[in-house]
Coordinates of C-alpha atoms and ligand atoms in Angstrom, one line a residue:
X22 CA -32.6 -114.1 -3.8
X23 CA -35.6 -114.6 -6.6
X24 CA -36.2 -118.2 -7.5
X25 CA -36.4 -116.8 -10.6
X26 CA -32.9 -115.8 -10.6
X27 CA -31.9 -119.0 -9.2
X28 CA -34.1 -120.9 -12.4
X29 CA -31.5 -118.0 -14.6
X30 CA -28.3 -120.2 -12.4
X31 CA -29.3 -123.7 -12.9
X32 CA -30.8 -123.1 -16.0
X33 CA -26.6 -122.2 -17.2
X34 CA -24.8 -123.9 -15.1
X35 CA -22.3 -120.9 -13.7
X36 CA -22.2 -118.8 -10.9
X37 CA -22.2 -115.0 -11.6
X38 CA -20.0 -113.4 -10.0
X39 CA -21.3 -110.7 -7.9
X40 CA -24.1 -111.0 -5.6
X41 CA -27.4 -109.5 -7.3
X42 CA -30.7 -111.0 -4.5
X43 CA -30.7 -107.7 -3.9
X44 CA -30.9 -105.9 -7.0
X45 CA -34.8 -106.2 -7.4
X46 CA -34.8 -104.0 -4.6
X47 CA -31.9 -101.3 -5.6
X48 CA -34.0 -100.9 -8.6
X49 CA -36.8 -99.8 -7.6
X50 CA -34.9 -97.4 -5.2
X51 CA -33.1 -96.3 -8.3
X52 CA -37.0 -96.2 -10.3
X53 CA -38.1 -94.1 -7.2
X54 CA -35.2 -91.4 -7.6
X55 CA -34.9 -90.6 -11.8
X56 CA -38.1 -91.9 -13.0
X57 CA -39.9 -88.6 -12.3
X58 CA -37.6 -86.5 -14.2
X59 CA -37.3 -89.1 -17.5
X60 CA -40.8 -89.0 -17.2
X61 CA -40.7 -85.5 -17.2
X62 CA -38.9 -85.2 -20.4
X63 CA -40.8 -88.2 -21.9
X64 CA -44.6 -86.2 -21.8
X65 CA -42.4 -82.9 -23.4
X66 CA -41.6 -85.3 -26.2
X67 CA -45.2 -86.1 -26.3
X68 CA -46.3 -82.5 -26.5
X69 CA -43.7 -82.0 -29.3
X70 CA -44.2 -85.1 -31.5
X71 CA -41.6 -84.5 -34.5
X72 CA -41.7 -87.2 -37.4
X73 CA -39.1 -88.1 -39.8
X74 CA -35.5 -87.2 -39.0
X75 CA -36.5 -83.4 -37.6
X76 CA -36.4 -84.7 -33.7
X77 CA -34.8 -81.5 -32.8
X78 CA -36.5 -80.8 -29.9
X79 CA -36.4 -84.5 -28.7
X80 CA -32.6 -84.8 -29.4
X81 CA -32.1 -81.1 -27.4
X82 CA -34.2 -82.3 -24.4
X83 CA -31.5 -85.7 -23.7
X84 CA -29.0 -83.7 -24.4
X85 CA -29.3 -80.0 -22.1
X86 CA -30.5 -82.8 -19.7
X87 CA -27.7 -84.5 -19.3
X88 CA -24.9 -82.1 -20.2
X89 CA -26.6 -79.4 -18.1
X90 CA -29.5 -80.6 -15.4
X91 CA -27.3 -83.1 -14.5
X92 CA -23.3 -83.3 -16.1
X93 CA -21.4 -85.8 -14.6
X94 CA -23.7 -89.0 -15.0
X95 CA -22.9 -89.8 -19.1
X96 CA -20.2 -88.8 -21.6
X97 CA -23.2 -86.6 -24.3
X98 CA -22.3 -86.8 -27.8
X99 CA -25.1 -84.7 -29.3
X100 CA -25.7 -85.2 -32.7
X101 CA -23.6 -88.9 -33.8
X102 CA -22.9 -90.5 -37.4
X103 CA -23.9 -87.2 -39.5
X104 CA -27.5 -87.7 -38.4
X105 CA -27.8 -84.2 -36.8
X106 CA -31.4 -86.1 -34.5
X107 CA -28.8 -89.2 -32.7
X108 CA -27.6 -88.8 -29.5
X109 CA -24.9 -91.7 -27.4
X110 CA -24.3 -91.7 -24.4
X111 CA -21.7 -93.2 -22.5
X112 CA -20.7 -95.0 -18.7
X113 CA -18.1 -97.1 -18.0
X114 CA -18.1 -98.2 -14.1
X115 CA -15.2 -99.4 -13.5
X116 CA -14.0 -100.7 -9.8
X117 CA -11.6 -99.4 -7.3
X118 CA -7.8 -100.4 -8.6
X119 CA -9.1 -101.9 -12.2
X120 CA -5.8 -102.4 -14.2
X121 CA -6.9 -103.8 -17.7
X122 CA -7.9 -101.5 -20.5
X123 CA -11.9 -99.8 -20.7
X124 CA -12.5 -102.6 -23.6
X125 CA -12.2 -106.0 -21.9
X126 CA -14.7 -104.6 -20.0
X127 CA -18.3 -105.7 -21.3
X128 CA -20.6 -103.4 -22.5
X129 CA -24.3 -103.8 -23.5
X130 CA -26.5 -101.0 -26.0
X131 CA -30.2 -99.5 -24.7
X132 CA -31.5 -98.0 -27.9
X133 CA -34.3 -95.2 -27.8
X134 CA -36.5 -93.7 -30.2
X135 CA -38.3 -90.7 -30.4
X136 CA -40.4 -90.1 -34.1
X137 CA -44.3 -89.5 -34.1
X138 CA -46.2 -90.4 -37.0
X139 CA -47.3 -87.6 -39.8
X140 CA -50.6 -86.0 -38.3
X141 CA -51.1 -88.2 -35.9
X142 CA -48.5 -87.5 -32.9
X143 CA -47.4 -90.1 -31.0
X144 CA -49.7 -92.9 -32.0
X145 CA -46.3 -95.3 -31.8
X146 CA -45.5 -94.8 -28.2
X147 CA -42.1 -93.8 -29.4
X148 CA -42.0 -91.5 -26.0
X149 CA -42.8 -94.1 -24.4
X150 CA -38.8 -96.1 -26.8
X151 CA -37.4 -92.8 -24.8
X152 CA -38.8 -93.5 -21.6
X153 CA -37.5 -97.0 -21.2
X154 CA -34.4 -96.7 -22.9
X155 CA -33.1 -93.7 -20.8
X156 CA -34.8 -95.2 -17.4
X157 CA -32.9 -98.5 -18.0
X158 CA -29.5 -97.3 -18.7
X159 CA -29.7 -94.7 -16.2
X160 CA -31.2 -97.7 -13.8
X161 CA -28.4 -100.0 -14.8
X162 CA -25.9 -97.5 -14.8
X163 CA -26.4 -96.6 -10.9
X164 CA -26.8 -100.5 -10.1
X165 CA -23.5 -100.9 -11.4
X166 CA -21.7 -98.2 -9.2
X167 CA -23.8 -99.8 -5.9
X168 CA -22.8 -103.4 -6.7
X169 CA -19.2 -102.6 -7.6
X170 CA -19.9 -104.4 -10.8
X171 CA -17.6 -103.1 -13.8
X172 CA -19.5 -102.5 -16.9
X173 CA -20.5 -100.4 -19.9
X174 CA -23.2 -98.9 -21.3
X175 CA -24.4 -97.0 -24.3
X176 CA -26.8 -95.4 -24.8
X177 CA -27.6 -94.7 -28.6
X178 CA -30.3 -92.5 -29.6
X179 CA -31.9 -93.6 -32.9
X180 CA -34.2 -90.9 -34.7
X181 CA -36.3 -91.8 -38.0
X182 CA -38.2 -95.8 -36.9
X183 CA -40.6 -95.5 -39.4
X184 CA -39.8 -93.9 -42.5
X185 CA -36.3 -94.4 -44.1
X186 CA -35.6 -96.8 -41.2
X187 CA -33.1 -94.5 -38.8
X188 CA -30.9 -98.0 -38.0
X189 CA -30.7 -99.2 -40.6
X190 CA -28.5 -95.4 -41.4
X191 CA -26.7 -95.8 -38.0
X192 CA -26.2 -98.7 -39.1
X193 CA -24.1 -97.9 -42.0
X194 CA -22.7 -95.3 -40.3
X195 CA -20.5 -98.1 -37.7
X196 CA -23.2 -96.9 -35.1
X197 CA -23.5 -100.1 -33.2
X198 CA -20.3 -101.9 -34.3
X199 CA -18.8 -101.6 -30.9
X200 CA -21.4 -103.6 -28.6
X201 CA -22.7 -107.0 -29.7
X202 CA -26.1 -106.7 -27.0
X203 CA -28.4 -103.9 -28.0
X204 CA -32.1 -104.0 -26.1
X205 CA -34.8 -101.7 -26.5
X206 CA -39.2 -102.2 -25.4
X207 CA -42.2 -101.0 -27.9
X208 CA -45.7 -100.2 -26.6
X209 CA -48.2 -101.3 -27.9
X210 CA -51.7 -102.6 -27.1
X211 CA -50.7 -106.1 -25.4
X212 CA -47.3 -108.2 -23.7
X213 CA -44.8 -110.2 -25.7
X214 CA -42.0 -110.9 -27.4
X215 CA -41.9 -111.8 -30.5
X216 CA -40.8 -111.5 -33.9
X217 CA -41.9 -108.5 -36.3
X218 CA -41.9 -109.1 -40.6
X219 CA -39.9 -107.5 -43.0
X220 CA -41.6 -104.2 -44.3
X221 CA -41.5 -102.5 -47.5
X222 CA -43.6 -99.8 -49.0
X223 CA -44.5 -99.5 -52.0
X224 CA -46.2 -96.5 -53.4
X225 CA -48.4 -96.6 -56.5
X226 CA -49.6 -93.5 -58.2
X227 CA -52.9 -93.8 -60.7
X228 CA -53.3 -90.6 -63.3
X229 CA -56.6 -90.3 -65.6
X230 CA -57.7 -87.9 -67.9
X231 CA -60.6 -87.1 -65.5
X232 CA -61.2 -87.0 -62.0
X233 CA -63.3 -90.0 -61.8
X234 CA -60.9 -92.0 -64.8
X235 CA -58.3 -91.4 -61.8
X236 CA -60.8 -92.9 -58.5
X237 CA -62.4 -96.1 -60.3
X238 CA -58.2 -97.3 -61.2
X239 CA -57.1 -96.3 -58.0
X240 CA -59.4 -98.4 -56.7
X241 CA -59.3 -100.9 -59.3
X242 CA -55.8 -101.7 -58.5
X243 CA -56.9 -101.5 -54.2
X244 CA -59.3 -104.4 -55.8
X245 CA -56.8 -106.2 -56.7
X246 CA -53.9 -105.4 -53.7
X247 CA -57.3 -106.8 -51.6
X248 CA -57.4 -109.9 -53.6
X249 CA -53.7 -110.7 -53.1
X250 CA -53.8 -110.0 -50.0
X251 CA -56.1 -113.0 -49.3
X252 CA -53.8 -115.5 -50.6
X253 CA -50.8 -114.8 -48.8
X254 CA -49.4 -116.9 -46.8
X255 CA -49.7 -116.4 -42.3
X256 CA -47.9 -113.5 -40.9
X257 CA -47.5 -112.2 -44.6
X258 CA -49.6 -108.9 -45.4
X259 CA -49.7 -107.2 -48.8
X260 CA -52.3 -104.2 -47.1
X261 CA -53.4 -100.6 -48.7
X262 CA -52.6 -98.7 -45.7
X263 CA -53.6 -94.8 -46.8
X264 CA -56.5 -92.7 -47.6
X265 CA -56.9 -92.5 -51.5
X266 CA -54.9 -89.3 -51.8
X267 CA -52.9 -89.2 -49.6
X268 CA -48.9 -90.6 -49.0
X269 CA -47.4 -90.5 -45.5
X270 CA -46.3 -93.9 -45.1
X271 CA -47.8 -95.6 -41.7
X272 CA -50.8 -93.7 -40.5
X273 CA -53.5 -95.5 -40.8
X274 CA -56.5 -94.4 -42.3
X275 CA -59.6 -94.5 -39.8
X276 CA -61.8 -92.5 -41.6
X277 CA -62.5 -92.7 -45.8
X278 CA -64.7 -91.1 -48.5
X279 CA -65.9 -92.2 -51.3
X280 CA -68.4 -90.4 -53.7
X281 CA -70.7 -92.1 -55.7
X282 CA -72.5 -90.1 -58.2
X283 CA -75.1 -92.1 -60.7
X284 CA -77.1 -93.9 -57.8
X285 CA -79.5 -92.6 -54.5
X286 CA -78.8 -92.1 -52.1
X287 CA -81.1 -95.0 -51.2
X288 CA -79.6 -97.2 -52.9
X289 CA -76.2 -96.1 -52.1
X290 CA -77.1 -96.4 -48.3
X291 CA -78.7 -99.5 -49.1
X292 CA -75.2 -101.5 -51.2
X293 CA -72.9 -99.8 -48.6
X294 CA -75.5 -101.4 -45.6
X295 CA -75.4 -105.0 -46.9
X296 CA -71.9 -105.1 -47.6
X297 CA -71.2 -103.9 -43.6
X298 CA -71.4 -107.1 -41.8
X299 CA -70.0 -108.4 -37.9
X300 CA -66.7 -108.5 -39.9
X301 CA -66.4 -105.0 -39.5
X302 CA -65.9 -105.0 -36.1
X303 CA -66.5 -101.9 -34.7
X304 CA -66.6 -99.6 -39.1
X305 CA -69.6 -97.7 -39.1
X306 CA -70.4 -95.0 -41.4
X307 CA -72.9 -92.7 -43.1
X308 CA -74.1 -91.1 -46.4
X309 CA -75.5 -87.5 -47.7
X310 CA -75.8 -85.6 -50.9
X311 CA -73.1 -83.9 -51.7
X312 CA -73.4 -80.6 -53.5
X313 CA -70.3 -80.2 -55.5
X314 CA -71.9 -82.8 -58.4
X315 CA -74.7 -83.6 -59.6
X316 CA -76.3 -86.7 -57.8
X317 CA -73.8 -87.2 -56.1
X318 CA -73.5 -89.5 -52.5
X319 CA -70.4 -89.4 -49.8
X320 CA -70.3 -92.1 -47.9
X321 CA -68.4 -91.1 -44.9
X322 CA -66.9 -94.8 -43.5
X323 CA -65.1 -95.0 -40.3
X324 CA -63.3 -96.8 -37.3
X325 CA -60.8 -99.1 -35.9
X326 CA -58.2 -101.5 -38.5
X327 CA -56.8 -101.1 -41.8
X328 CA -53.2 -101.2 -39.7
X329 CA -50.9 -103.5 -42.7
X330 CA -51.1 -106.2 -39.7
X331 CA -54.3 -106.1 -37.9
X332 CA -57.5 -109.5 -39.3
X333 CA -59.8 -106.7 -39.0
X334 CA -61.3 -104.8 -41.7
X335 CA -61.5 -101.1 -41.6
X336 CA -63.4 -98.5 -43.5
X337 CA -61.2 -99.0 -46.4
X338 CA -62.4 -101.7 -46.5
X339 CA -65.7 -101.0 -46.9
X340 CA -64.9 -98.4 -49.4
X341 CA -63.3 -101.1 -51.3
X342 CA -66.2 -103.7 -51.4
X343 CA -68.6 -100.8 -52.1
X344 CA -66.6 -100.1 -55.2
X345 CA -66.7 -104.0 -56.4
X346 CA -70.0 -104.8 -55.4
X347 CA -71.4 -101.3 -57.3
X348 CA -68.5 -102.1 -60.4
X349 CA -69.8 -105.7 -60.7
X350 CA -73.0 -104.7 -60.3
X351 CA -73.9 -104.0 -63.9
X352 CA -75.8 -101.1 -63.3
X353 CA -74.8 -98.2 -65.8
X354 CA -73.8 -94.6 -65.4
X355 CA -72.5 -94.6 -61.9
X356 CA -69.2 -93.1 -61.4
X357 CA -66.9 -93.0 -58.4
X358 CA -64.9 -89.4 -56.6
X359 CA -63.4 -88.7 -53.6
X360 CA -65.6 -85.8 -51.9
X361 CA -63.8 -82.6 -50.5
X362 CA -62.1 -82.9 -53.7
X363 CA -63.5 -83.7 -57.0
X364 CA -60.6 -82.4 -59.2
X365 CA -57.7 -84.0 -58.4
X366 CA -56.5 -86.7 -61.4
X367 CA -53.4 -88.2 -60.4
X368 CA -53.9 -89.9 -56.7
X369 CA -51.3 -92.3 -54.5
X370 CA -51.7 -95.0 -52.7
X371 CA -48.9 -96.8 -50.5
X372 CA -49.1 -100.2 -50.5
X373 CA -47.2 -101.5 -47.2
X374 CA -46.1 -105.2 -48.3
X375 CA -44.7 -107.0 -45.2
X376 CA -43.8 -110.4 -45.8
X377 CA -43.0 -113.0 -42.1
X378 CA -39.4 -112.8 -43.3
X379 CA -37.2 -111.2 -44.8
X380 CA -35.9 -114.1 -47.4
X381 CA -39.3 -113.4 -49.3
X382 CA -39.7 -109.7 -49.1
X383 CA -38.2 -109.4 -53.5
X384 CA -41.0 -112.2 -54.3
X385 CA -43.9 -110.5 -52.1
X386 CA -43.0 -107.2 -54.0
X387 CA -42.3 -108.4 -57.1
X388 CA -45.9 -110.1 -57.0
X389 CA -47.6 -106.7 -55.8
X390 CA -46.1 -104.4 -58.2
X391 CA -46.9 -106.7 -61.2
X392 CA -50.5 -107.4 -59.5
X393 CA -51.3 -103.6 -60.5
X394 CA -48.4 -102.7 -62.8
X395 CA -51.0 -102.5 -65.9
X396 CA -53.3 -99.8 -63.6
X397 CA -50.1 -97.1 -61.8
X398 CA -48.5 -94.9 -63.9
X399 CA -45.2 -95.4 -61.5
X400 CA -44.6 -97.5 -58.5
X401 CA -41.6 -97.5 -56.1
X402 CA -40.6 -98.5 -53.7
X403 CA -38.6 -97.3 -49.9
X404 CA -35.6 -99.0 -48.2
X405 CA -37.2 -102.8 -47.3
X406 CA -36.8 -103.6 -43.5
X407 CA -35.1 -106.7 -42.5
X408 CA -37.6 -108.9 -40.3
X409 CA -36.4 -109.0 -36.4
X410 CA -36.2 -112.5 -35.5
X411 CA -36.2 -114.1 -31.8
X412 CA -33.8 -115.5 -29.8
X413 CA -34.7 -117.0 -26.2
X414 CA -32.1 -116.0 -24.4
X415 CA -32.3 -112.9 -22.8
X416 CA -36.6 -113.5 -23.9
X417 CA -37.2 -116.4 -21.7
X418 CA -35.3 -114.0 -19.1
X419 CA -37.9 -111.1 -19.2
X420 CA -40.6 -113.5 -19.0
X421 CA -39.4 -115.3 -15.7
X422 CA -39.0 -111.3 -14.3
X423 CA -42.6 -109.6 -16.2
X424 CA -44.3 -113.2 -14.0
X425 CA -42.9 -111.8 -10.7
X426 CA -44.4 -109.6 -8.0
X427 CA -41.6 -106.8 -8.8
X428 CA -42.7 -106.5 -11.5
X429 CA -46.7 -106.7 -11.2
X430 CA -47.5 -110.2 -11.5
X431 CA -47.5 -110.1 -15.5
X432 CA -48.8 -113.5 -16.3
X433 CA -49.8 -113.4 -19.7
X434 CA -46.2 -112.1 -20.9
X435 CA -44.9 -115.1 -22.9
X436 CA -43.3 -115.7 -26.4
X437 CA -45.4 -114.9 -29.5
X438 CA -44.4 -116.3 -32.9
X439 CA -47.3 -113.7 -33.9
X440 CA -45.0 -110.5 -36.2
X441 CA -47.5 -108.0 -35.5
X442 CA -45.2 -105.2 -37.3
X443 CA -42.1 -104.0 -38.3
X444 CA -39.3 -102.3 -36.7
X445 CA -36.1 -101.4 -38.1
X446 CA -34.5 -103.1 -35.3
X447 CA -33.8 -105.1 -38.2
X448 CA -31.4 -103.7 -39.8
X449 CA -29.1 -103.8 -36.4
X450 CA -29.6 -108.1 -36.5
X451 CA -29.7 -108.3 -39.9
X452 CA -30.3 -111.7 -38.9
X453 CA -29.4 -114.7 -41.5
X454 CA -31.9 -117.3 -41.8
X455 CA -31.7 -121.1 -42.5
X456 CA -34.2 -121.2 -46.1
X457 CA -35.7 -124.4 -45.2
X458 CA -36.3 -124.4 -40.4
X459 CA -36.3 -120.1 -40.7
X460 CA -33.5 -121.2 -37.6
X461 CA -31.1 -118.5 -36.8
X462 CA -28.0 -119.6 -38.0
X463 CA -26.5 -116.0 -37.0
X464 CA -26.7 -112.6 -36.3
X465 CA -24.9 -109.1 -37.0
X466 CA -25.6 -108.1 -33.6
X467 CA -28.0 -110.1 -31.0
X468 CA -30.8 -107.7 -30.7
X469 CA -33.3 -108.0 -27.7
X470 CA -37.0 -106.2 -28.9
X471 CA -40.1 -107.2 -26.3
X472 CA -43.4 -104.8 -27.1
X473 CA -45.6 -104.4 -23.7
X474 CA -49.4 -103.7 -23.6
X475 CA -50.2 -100.1 -22.5
X476 CA -53.7 -100.0 -22.5
X477 CA -55.5 -100.3 -19.0
X478 CA -57.1 -103.0 -18.8
X479 CA -60.5 -101.2 -17.7
X480 CA -64.2 -100.2 -20.0
X481 CA -63.8 -96.9 -21.6
X482 CA -59.6 -96.4 -21.6
X483 CA -57.9 -95.4 -24.8
X484 CA -56.9 -98.7 -26.7
X485 CA -55.9 -98.0 -30.3
X486 CA -54.0 -100.7 -32.3
X487 CA -50.6 -98.8 -33.2
X488 CA -50.3 -96.0 -35.1
X489 CA -54.7 -95.2 -35.1
X490 CA -55.2 -92.1 -33.5
X491 CA -56.9 -93.5 -30.3
X492 CA -53.3 -94.9 -29.7
X493 CA -51.7 -91.8 -29.5
X494 CA -54.1 -91.1 -26.9
X495 CA -52.9 -94.7 -25.0
X496 CA -49.1 -93.7 -25.1
X497 CA -50.6 -90.5 -23.1
X498 CA -52.2 -92.3 -20.5
X499 CA -50.3 -92.0 -16.7
X500 CA -51.0 -95.9 -16.6
X501 CA -49.0 -96.3 -19.6
X502 CA -46.1 -94.7 -18.0
X503 CA -46.3 -96.8 -15.3
X504 CA -45.9 -100.1 -17.6
X505 CA -42.9 -98.1 -18.7
X506 CA -41.5 -97.9 -15.7
X507 CA -41.6 -101.6 -15.3
X508 CA -40.1 -102.5 -18.0
X509 CA -37.5 -100.6 -17.5
X510 CA -35.9 -102.3 -14.3
X511 CA -36.3 -105.5 -16.0
X512 CA -34.4 -104.6 -19.1
X513 CA -32.0 -102.2 -15.8
X514 CA -32.0 -105.9 -14.5
X515 CA -31.2 -107.7 -17.7
X516 CA -28.5 -105.6 -18.4
X517 CA -26.5 -105.4 -14.9
X518 CA -27.0 -109.5 -15.1
X519 CA -25.4 -109.5 -18.6
X520 CA -22.7 -107.4 -17.4
X521 CA -21.7 -109.6 -14.4
X522 CA -22.2 -113.0 -15.2
X523 CA -20.0 -114.0 -18.9
X524 CA -22.0 -117.5 -19.8
X525 CA -25.2 -115.0 -19.9
X526 CA -23.8 -112.5 -22.2
X527 CA -22.9 -115.3 -24.1
X528 CA -25.5 -117.2 -24.6
X529 CA -27.4 -113.9 -25.2
X530 CA -24.5 -113.2 -27.9
X531 CA -23.5 -115.8 -28.9
X532 CA -24.8 -116.2 -32.6
X533 CA -23.3 -112.4 -33.5
X534 CA -21.3 -112.9 -36.7
X535 CA -17.2 -112.5 -35.2
Ligands
NAG1 C1 -34.3 -99.6 -0.6 O1 -34.9 -98.4 0.0 C2 -34.9 -99.0 1.4 C3 -35.7 -96.9 1.4 O2 -34.6 -96.4 2.2 C4 -34.3 -98.9 1.8 O3 -34.6 -99.8 3.1 C5 -33.4 -100.6 1.5 O4 -32.8 -100.9 2.4 C6 -33.2 -100.1 0.0 N1 -32.7 -101.4 -0.2 C7 -31.5 -101.4 -1.5 C8 -30.8 -102.7 -1.7 O5 -31.1 -100.1 -1.2
NAG2 C1 -56.9 -84.1 -52.9 O1 -55.9 -84.8 -54.1 C2 -54.6 -84.3 -54.5 C3 -53.9 -86.1 -54.9 O2 -53.7 -86.5 -54.5 C4 -53.9 -84.3 -52.7 O3 -52.6 -83.3 -53.2 C5 -54.3 -82.9 -51.7 O4 -53.5 -83.2 -50.2 C6 -55.8 -83.6 -51.7 N1 -56.4 -83.4 -51.0 C7 -57.2 -82.8 -49.8 C8 -57.7 -81.4 -49.3 O5 -57.2 -84.1 -49.9
NAG3 C1 -79.1 -96.2 -44.2 O1 -80.0 -96.9 -43.9 C2 -80.1 -97.3 -42.4 C3 -80.9 -98.9 -41.9 O2 -80.2 -99.2 -42.8 C4 -81.1 -96.4 -42.0 O3 -80.7 -96.7 -40.6 C5 -80.8 -95.2 -41.6 O4 -81.0 -93.8 -41.4 C6 -80.1 -95.0 -43.3 N1 -79.4 -93.1 -43.8 C7 -80.1 -92.9 -44.9 C8 -79.8 -91.3 -44.5 O5 -81.4 -92.3 -45.6
NAG4 C1 -68.1 -94.5 -36.4 O1 -66.8 -94.7 -36.0 C2 -65.7 -92.9 -35.2 C3 -64.2 -94.3 -35.6 O2 -64.2 -95.7 -34.5 C4 -66.2 -93.1 -33.5 O3 -65.2 -92.0 -33.7 C5 -67.6 -92.9 -34.3 O4 -68.2 -92.2 -33.0 C6 -68.6 -94.0 -34.9 N1 -69.6 -93.4 -35.0 C7 -70.4 -94.1 -34.5 C8 -71.7 -93.1 -34.7 O5 -71.2 -94.7 -33.7
NAG5 C1 -73.5 -107.0 -53.4 O1 -73.1 -107.6 -52.6 C2 -75.1 -107.9 -52.0 C3 -74.9 -107.6 -50.1 O2 -72.7 -108.0 -49.8 C4 -74.6 -109.2 -52.1 O3 -75.6 -109.8 -52.1 C5 -74.5 -109.0 -54.1 O4 -74.4 -110.2 -54.6 C6 -73.4 -108.2 -54.4 N1 -73.5 -107.9 -55.7 C7 -72.0 -108.3 -56.1 C8 -72.8 -107.8 -57.9 O5 -70.9 -108.5 -55.8
NAG6 C1 -45.5 -114.9 -55.0 O1 -46.3 -115.0 -56.2 C2 -45.7 -116.6 -56.6 C3 -46.1 -117.2 -57.5 O2 -48.0 -117.3 -57.5 C4 -45.8 -117.4 -55.5 O3 -44.8 -119.0 -55.6 C5 -44.7 -117.4 -54.4 O4 -44.8 -117.6 -53.1 C6 -45.4 -115.4 -53.4 N1 -44.1 -114.9 -53.0 C7 -44.5 -114.1 -51.7 C8 -43.7 -114.3 -51.1 O5 -45.8 -115.0 -51.0
NAG7 C1 -45.7 -119.5 -22.9 O1 -45.1 -120.9 -24.4 C2 -44.2 -122.0 -23.8 C3 -43.8 -122.0 -25.3 O2 -44.7 -121.8 -26.4 C4 -45.5 -122.5 -24.1 O3 -44.9 -124.0 -23.6 C5 -46.2 -121.9 -22.5 O4 -47.6 -122.7 -22.2 C6 -46.7 -120.3 -22.1 N1 -47.3 -120.0 -21.4 C7 -47.8 -119.2 -21.1 C8 -48.6 -119.2 -19.6 O5 -49.4 -119.0 -22.0

């Protein structure tokens, strides 16, 4: 028996019903058999990115595979809960002679996402969340049969994580009601069992009599938001994440264009050059004459960062600081324009408002909107995403598994308190916290959601942060698929243990509101 499993048994002081000592080896064998097909599905979804509730190819590919290619393994339900691209797969194993009712058989739910980002494909790696979900559930399913353990598994295909909060829509439709324990895993640039912040997107609209007026007003608002951001508590951000004028939620701008009229190329170059210090990691810029505007200079700023959760300074930040510097310089006759779009008099900016805790959403949003309300013509907000809190069970079990040799001895796995982004899995957990201690008092459902690194640790391997175009390349590497296989096997192991061990399941779901 693996030492980590003995540790678990000792720590909860109870024995399991079944000898699970062969489970890690069994899961490896099962994985060798089933993973290649499922990886093929993931690669297909990666090659056909679909956004926001339009994931028909992904939905149909999964449904077809389990109805036509591999029929009979799962009870396949397409288009569930009034969402055309949601699906549900159910499985139950009843040992021979089992006479109890099916409802008494323990159940674990696995969530699978498959939506992409507007314009930049699978730059959040949801092709891996689908693969992880299908693989973990399929491995656990076969293990239950092999070890003759009674158990039920449900896979829920959850549309549109990014924009409308697909899991919120599913929750409203009752999709999570029957299962207390839900799991998934999200690819990113580093390994951690960590919380996710709350989120609401404020979309602000700026109008001017002229193009230059509109740009100036929008940039004045960007300066105010930037300054507000520096006053926020740790783990909380309010960051403009879009290119000015663009309106695509959740796409990180790696290339920002700012036009400056009324200054020489040399002066513009010197201004931007002096601002670009070592706090802008990987950011560069070029300056060029812009023929659209007399004496216009186009500055192109490029680089990583700009994600709401990253502490690094982005190309957009350089653009904002350039505007601030020139506006405060006292030089007369300077105006600003958007190269390639010098006629637009209405500009939109999305501000990703992300407090660490759900309870601070309203207050932070109010602070953001009141900061720019005199500049904006209108400000609208989307559906707020609740934060996702970390519970030690089954997180501690997962970390132990990742440390062992069966899971590539990944000693860099641990709990972290950093909330790197938001997730709509917060709708499923819906945690209620003590306002002062921030202890989790209760949840709607138990949700386990580790974030796993898929960047190959070798020089030159693509390693973006989620939502940057480079992460789309990361999510297509052979290495990334290998990481997902390991995580899926660990989740399958935990699923079987939860189904087999009532005390473990009770501990993992103890805060679920009855
Ligand atoms: C895994 O497969 C190998 C090779 O077929 C076999 O020897 C071994 O017994 C299997 N292990 C389990 C736990 O099924
Ligand atoms: C120009 O700006 C408008 C208004 O923001 C936007 O809808 C349009 O897509 C922009 N065009 C280009 C080429 O960027
Ligand atoms: C801008 O300034 C940098 C030095 O800071 C110089 O290397 C570069 O050639 C300049 N660009 C132009 C277009 O003058
Ligand atoms: C500038 O940054 C972009 C984005 O990171 C990168 O693709 C490009 O190669 C860089 N250009 C230079 C000249 O370093
Ligand atoms: C503009 O930036 C330069 C270089 O960082 C700085 O020395 C100067 O004080 C700034 N000017 C204003 C008005 O902010
Ligand atoms: C909003 O601003 C008020 C006043 O500055 C401050 O007390 C409060 O903590 C802010 N809210 C958040 C969530 O930062
Ligand atoms: C993991 O986290 C725990 C608790 O925060 C800490 O005690 C431990 O030292 C950490 N281990 C590693 C390897 O970082």
